mmCIF file of C-alpha atoms in Angstrom:
data_model
loop_
_atom_site.group_PDB
_atom_site.id
_atom_site.type_symbol
_atom_site.label_atom_id
_atom_site.label_comp_id
_atom_site.label_asym_id
_atom_site.label_seq_id
_atom_site.Cartn_x
_atom_site.Cartn_y
_atom_site.Cartn_z
ATOM 1 C CA MET F 200 8.496 -0.098 -2.538
ATOM 2 C CA VAL F 201 5.163 0.889 -4.016
ATOM 3 C CA SER F 202 5.911 3.428 -6.717
ATOM 4 C CA HIS F 203 7.665 3.450 -10.055
ATOM 5 C CA ARG F 204 10.136 5.989 -8.653
ATOM 6 C CA CYS F 205 11.068 3.654 -5.770
ATOM 7 C CA ARG F 206 11.700 0.826 -8.198
ATOM 8 C CA LEU F 207 13.948 3.080 -10.304
ATOM 9 C CA MET F 208 15.908 4.134 -7.217
ATOM 10 C CA VAL F 209 16.380 0.500 -6.170
ATOM 11 C CA ARG F 210 17.427 -0.461 -9.681
ATOM 12 C CA GLU F 211 19.963 2.398 -9.649
ATOM 13 C CA ALA F 212 21.340 1.315 -6.242
ATOM 14 C CA LEU F 213 21.779 -2.232 -7.562
ATOM 15 C CA SER F 214 23.416 -0.977 -10.739
ATOM 16 C CA LYS F 215 25.964 1.078 -8.755
ATOM 17 C CA LEU F 216 26.996 -2.170 -7.065
ATOM 18 C CA GLY F 217 27.501 -3.805 -10.467
ATOM 19 C CA LEU F 218 24.335 -5.891 -10.179
ATOM 20 C CA HIS F 219 22.594 -5.762 -13.543
ATOM 21 C CA ASP F 220 20.902 -9.139 -13.907
ATOM 22 C CA VAL F 221 18.022 -8.203 -11.590
ATOM 23 C CA SER F 222 14.257 -8.098 -11.492
ATOM 24 C CA VAL F 223 12.718 -5.255 -9.467
ATOM 25 C CA ASP F 224 9.022 -5.511 -8.716
ATOM 26 C CA LEU F 225 6.586 -4.263 -6.109
ATOM 27 C CA GLY F 226 8.364 -4.929 -2.804
ATOM 28 C CA MET F 227 10.625 -7.600 -4.267
ATOM 29 C CA VAL F 228 14.064 -7.725 -5.826
ATOM 30 C CA GLU F 229 15.373 -10.852 -7.463
ATOM 31 C CA ILE F 230 19.124 -10.924 -8.014
ATOM 32 C CA ARG F 231 20.258 -13.713 -10.295
ATOM 33 C CA GLN F 232 23.829 -13.800 -9.029
ATOM 34 C CA ASP F 233 25.395 -14.469 -5.670
ATOM 35 C CA LEU F 234 26.228 -11.468 -3.509
ATOM 36 C CA THR F 235 29.355 -11.162 -1.472
ATOM 37 C CA ASP F 236 28.966 -10.132 2.168
ATOM 38 C CA GLU F 237 30.444 -6.758 1.224
ATOM 39 C CA GLN F 238 27.931 -6.250 -1.622
ATOM 40 C CA LEU F 239 25.065 -7.213 0.681
ATOM 41 C CA GLN F 240 26.213 -4.714 3.317
ATOM 42 C CA GLN F 241 26.645 -1.978 0.699
ATOM 43 C CA LEU F 242 23.182 -2.724 -0.684
ATOM 44 C CA LYS F 243 21.647 -2.452 2.800
ATOM 45 C CA GLU F 244 23.388 0.893 3.310
ATOM 46 C CA ARG F 245 22.319 2.271 -0.099
ATOM 47 C CA LEU F 246 18.719 1.227 0.492
ATOM 48 C CA LEU F 247 18.698 2.875 3.915
ATOM 49 C CA LEU F 248 19.891 6.122 2.292
ATOM 50 C CA ILE F 249 16.785 6.167 0.099
ATOM 51 C CA GLY F 250 14.487 5.209 2.969
ATOM 52 C CA LEU F 251 14.121 1.506 2.236
ATOM 53 C CA GLN F 252 15.082 -1.536 4.252
ATOM 54 C CA LEU F 253 16.336 -4.895 3.047
ATOM 55 C CA LEU F 254 14.292 -7.687 4.568
ATOM 56 C CA ASP F 255 15.847 -11.083 4.668
ATOM 57 C CA ASP F 256 13.871 -13.032 7.245
ATOM 58 C CA LYS F 257 10.874 -15.037 6.028
ATOM 59 C CA ARG F 258 8.264 -13.454 8.335
ATOM 60 C CA SER F 259 9.219 -9.902 7.359
ATOM 61 C CA ILE F 260 9.139 -10.832 3.699
ATOM 62 C CA LEU F 261 5.718 -12.430 4.111
ATOM 63 C CA ILE F 262 4.378 -9.322 5.890
ATOM 64 C CA GLU F 263 5.669 -7.134 3.054
ATOM 65 C CA LYS F 264 4.000 -9.415 0.504
ATOM 66 C CA ILE F 265 0.697 -9.119 2.376
ATOM 67 C CA LYS F 266 1.047 -5.334 2.591
ATOM 68 C CA ASN F 267 1.946 -5.080 -1.109
ATOM 69 C CA ALA F 268 -1.018 -7.263 -2.087
ATOM 70 C CA ILE F 269 -3.333 -4.960 -0.115
ATOM 71 C CA VAL F 270 -1.775 -1.758 -1.491
ATOM 72 C CA THR F 271 -2.139 -3.121 -5.026
ATOM 73 C CA MET F 272 -5.710 -4.251 -4.369
ATOM 74 C CA VAL F 273 -6.795 -0.898 -2.903
ATOM 75 C CA HIS F 274 -4.694 1.660 -4.776
ATOM 76 C CA HIS F 275 -3.674 0.181 -8.114
ATOM 77 C CA ILE F 276 -6.554 -1.937 -9.376
ATOM 78 C CA ASP F 277 -9.571 -0.193 -10.851
ATOM 79 C CA GLU F 278 -12.042 -2.839 -9.735
ATOM 80 C CA TRP F 279 -12.200 -4.620 -6.386
ATOM 81 C CA PRO F 280 -11.633 -8.402 -6.711
ATOM 82 C CA LYS F 281 -14.860 -10.394 -7.134
ATOM 83 C CA GLU F 282 -13.903 -12.844 -4.396
ATOM 84 C CA ASN F 283 -13.584 -11.687 -0.805
ATOM 85 C CA TYR F 284 -10.245 -10.175 0.131
ATOM 86 C CA SER F 285 -9.185 -13.097 2.356
ATOM 87 C CA LYS F 286 -9.512 -15.596 -0.521
ATOM 88 C CA HIS F 287 -7.836 -13.172 -2.898
ATOM 89 C CA ILE F 288 -4.811 -12.607 -0.642
ATOM 90 C CA SER F 289 -4.576 -16.299 0.227
ATOM 91 C CA LYS F 290 -4.667 -17.341 -3.417
ATOM 92 C CA LEU F 291 -2.234 -14.599 -4.440
ATOM 93 C CA LEU F 292 0.370 -15.534 -1.819
ATOM 94 C CA GLY F 293 -0.223 -19.277 -1.730
ATOM 95 C CA TYR F 294 -0.802 -19.534 2.020
ATOM 96 C CA ASP F 295 -3.798 -20.345 4.191
ATOM 97 C CA TYR F 296 -5.488 -17.065 5.169
ATOM 98 C CA THR F 297 -5.605 -17.979 8.877
ATOM 99 C CA TYR F 298 -1.836 -18.403 8.876
ATOM 100 C CA LEU F 299 -1.351 -15.087 7.059
ATOM 101 C CA ALA F 300 -3.721 -13.307 9.436
ATOM 102 C CA ASN F 301 -2.008 -14.700 12.534
ATOM 103 C CA VAL F 302 1.489 -13.771 11.349
ATOM 104 C CA PHE F 303 0.357 -10.307 10.256
ATOM 105 C CA SER F 304 -1.411 -9.578 13.564
ATOM 106 C CA GLU F 305 1.508 -10.856 15.605
ATOM 107 C CA VAL F 306 4.083 -8.751 13.746
ATOM 108 C CA LYS F 307 2.105 -5.590 12.908
ATOM 109 C CA GLY F 308 -0.126 -5.382 15.997
ATOM 110 C CA MET F 309 -3.249 -4.985 13.845
ATOM 111 C CA THR F 310 -5.382 -7.285 11.772
ATOM 112 C CA ILE F 311 -5.261 -7.529 7.992
ATOM 113 C CA GLN F 312 -8.817 -6.173 8.006
ATOM 114 C CA GLN F 313 -7.710 -3.064 9.951
ATOM 115 C CA PHE F 314 -4.826 -2.550 7.531
ATOM 116 C CA ILE F 315 -7.203 -2.811 4.569
ATOM 117 C CA ILE F 316 -9.612 -0.331 6.174
ATOM 118 C CA LEU F 317 -6.817 2.200 6.725
ATOM 119 C CA HIS F 318 -5.801 1.939 3.078
ATOM 120 C CA LYS F 319 -9.372 2.116 1.854
ATOM 121 C CA ILE F 320 -9.875 5.311 3.858
ATOM 122 C CA GLU F 321 -6.686 6.763 2.334
ATOM 123 C CA LYS F 322 -8.051 5.894 -1.103
ATOM 124 C CA VAL F 323 -11.400 7.517 -0.213
ATOM 125 C CA LYS F 324 -9.534 10.686 0.786
ATOM 126 C CA GLU F 325 -7.674 10.682 -2.508
ATOM 127 C CA LEU F 326 -10.847 10.149 -4.538
ATOM 128 C CA LEU F 327 -12.690 12.861 -2.612
ATOM 129 C CA LEU F 328 -9.936 15.348 -3.426
ATOM 130 C CA TYR F 329 -10.000 14.471 -7.143
ATOM 131 C CA ASP F 330 -13.715 15.336 -7.040
ATOM 132 C CA GLU F 331 -14.465 13.112 -10.041
ATOM 133 C CA LEU F 332 -16.664 10.498 -8.320
ATOM 134 C CA SER F 333 -19.657 10.835 -6.060
ATOM 135 C CA LEU F 334 -19.605 9.235 -2.629
ATOM 136 C CA THR F 335 -21.937 6.540 -3.979
ATOM 137 C CA GLU F 336 -19.495 5.765 -6.820
ATOM 138 C CA ILE F 337 -16.562 5.723 -4.375
ATOM 139 C CA SER F 338 -18.374 3.323 -2.044
ATOM 140 C CA TYR F 339 -19.127 1.007 -4.975
ATOM 141 C CA LYS F 340 -15.546 1.246 -6.330
ATOM 142 C CA LEU F 341 -14.082 0.276 -2.948
ATOM 143 C CA ASP F 342 -16.617 -2.486 -2.298
ATOM 144 C CA TYR F 343 -18.495 -0.896 0.600
ATOM 145 C CA SER F 344 -21.954 -2.313 1.250
ATOM 146 C CA SER F 345 -23.417 1.212 1.321
ATOM 147 C CA VAL F 346 -22.562 4.891 1.453
ATOM 148 C CA SER F 347 -23.487 4.962 5.126
ATOM 149 C CA HIS F 348 -21.038 2.110 5.845
ATOM 150 C CA LEU F 349 -18.275 4.051 4.091
ATOM 151 C CA SER F 350 -19.250 7.280 5.908
ATOM 152 C CA ASN F 351 -19.340 5.605 9.322
ATOM 153 C CA GLN F 352 -15.970 3.952 8.781
ATOM 154 C CA PHE F 353 -14.477 7.188 7.440
ATOM 155 C CA LYS F 354 -15.694 9.138 10.466
ATOM 156 C CA ARG F 355 -14.451 6.468 12.885
ATOM 157 C CA ILE F 356 -10.950 6.603 11.362
ATOM 158 C CA THR F 357 -10.587 10.331 10.576
ATOM 159 C CA GLY F 358 -13.036 11.925 13.018
ATOM 160 C CA LEU F 359 -14.689 13.727 10.077
ATOM 161 C CA THR F 360 -17.499 12.922 7.687
ATOM 162 C CA PRO F 361 -16.424 12.477 4.067
ATOM 163 C CA THR F 362 -18.376 15.597 3.063
ATOM 164 C CA PHE F 363 -16.777 17.740 5.773
ATOM 165 C CA TYR F 364 -13.319 16.351 4.929
ATOM 166 C CA LYS F 365 -13.823 17.271 1.261
ATOM 167 C CA LYS F 366 -15.004 20.807 2.118
ATOM 168 C CA LEU F 367 -12.118 21.294 4.548
ATOM 169 C CA LYS F 368 -9.489 20.165 2.024
ATOM 170 C CA HIS F 369 -10.970 22.334 -0.743
ATOM 171 C CA GLN F 370 -11.000 25.319 1.636
ATOM 172 C CA LYS F 371 -7.330 24.769 2.510
ATOM 173 C CA LYS F 372 -6.499 24.418 -1.178
ATOM 174 C CA ARG F 373 -8.367 27.659 -2.005
ATOM 175 C CA ILE F 374 -6.606 29.539 0.822
ATOM 176 C CA ALA F 375 -3.233 28.263 -0.337
ATOM 177 C CA LEU F 376 -3.948 29.414 -3.906
ATOM 178 C CA GLU F 377 -5.082 32.832 -2.697
ATOM 179 C CA ASN F 378 -1.824 33.252 -0.770
ATOM 180 C CA VAL F 379 0.310 32.578 -3.829
#
């Protein structure tokens, strides 16, 4: 649940079940009343209909918290945290980073670092398409050590250089507009 629209849909699903004393935040719902088994089952079904899943085991919840922290860090904060990401995530979630990393790797089959890289590359793609920042500004914004580091990582993940990706996407956009 990473967008405002998702939160509204979850809030609506809860409301339809008569649950109004709730707090809906990024990846988390706090219900201040007890749920019957029937309400819980109905909630699970309603969430599945909108493409969401109710997580109720501690490891799954922890994984979602890690993922949400990373999504927020990469996509929703204008400036990268001053401390390194491992300290930031550890402090944010209140767990030792080694523990978080081990649980994440075991459950997701990739490291936290790999997950961050994938999201950073998605953010780079987004920023390239907006065409408002130079590659140097993008590398600084996403805390890359250099433009070449960003470019190498981008090419390793996408198979394309950032410049070629940008040209390709703009070409597709132009062709689509010409066909309208």
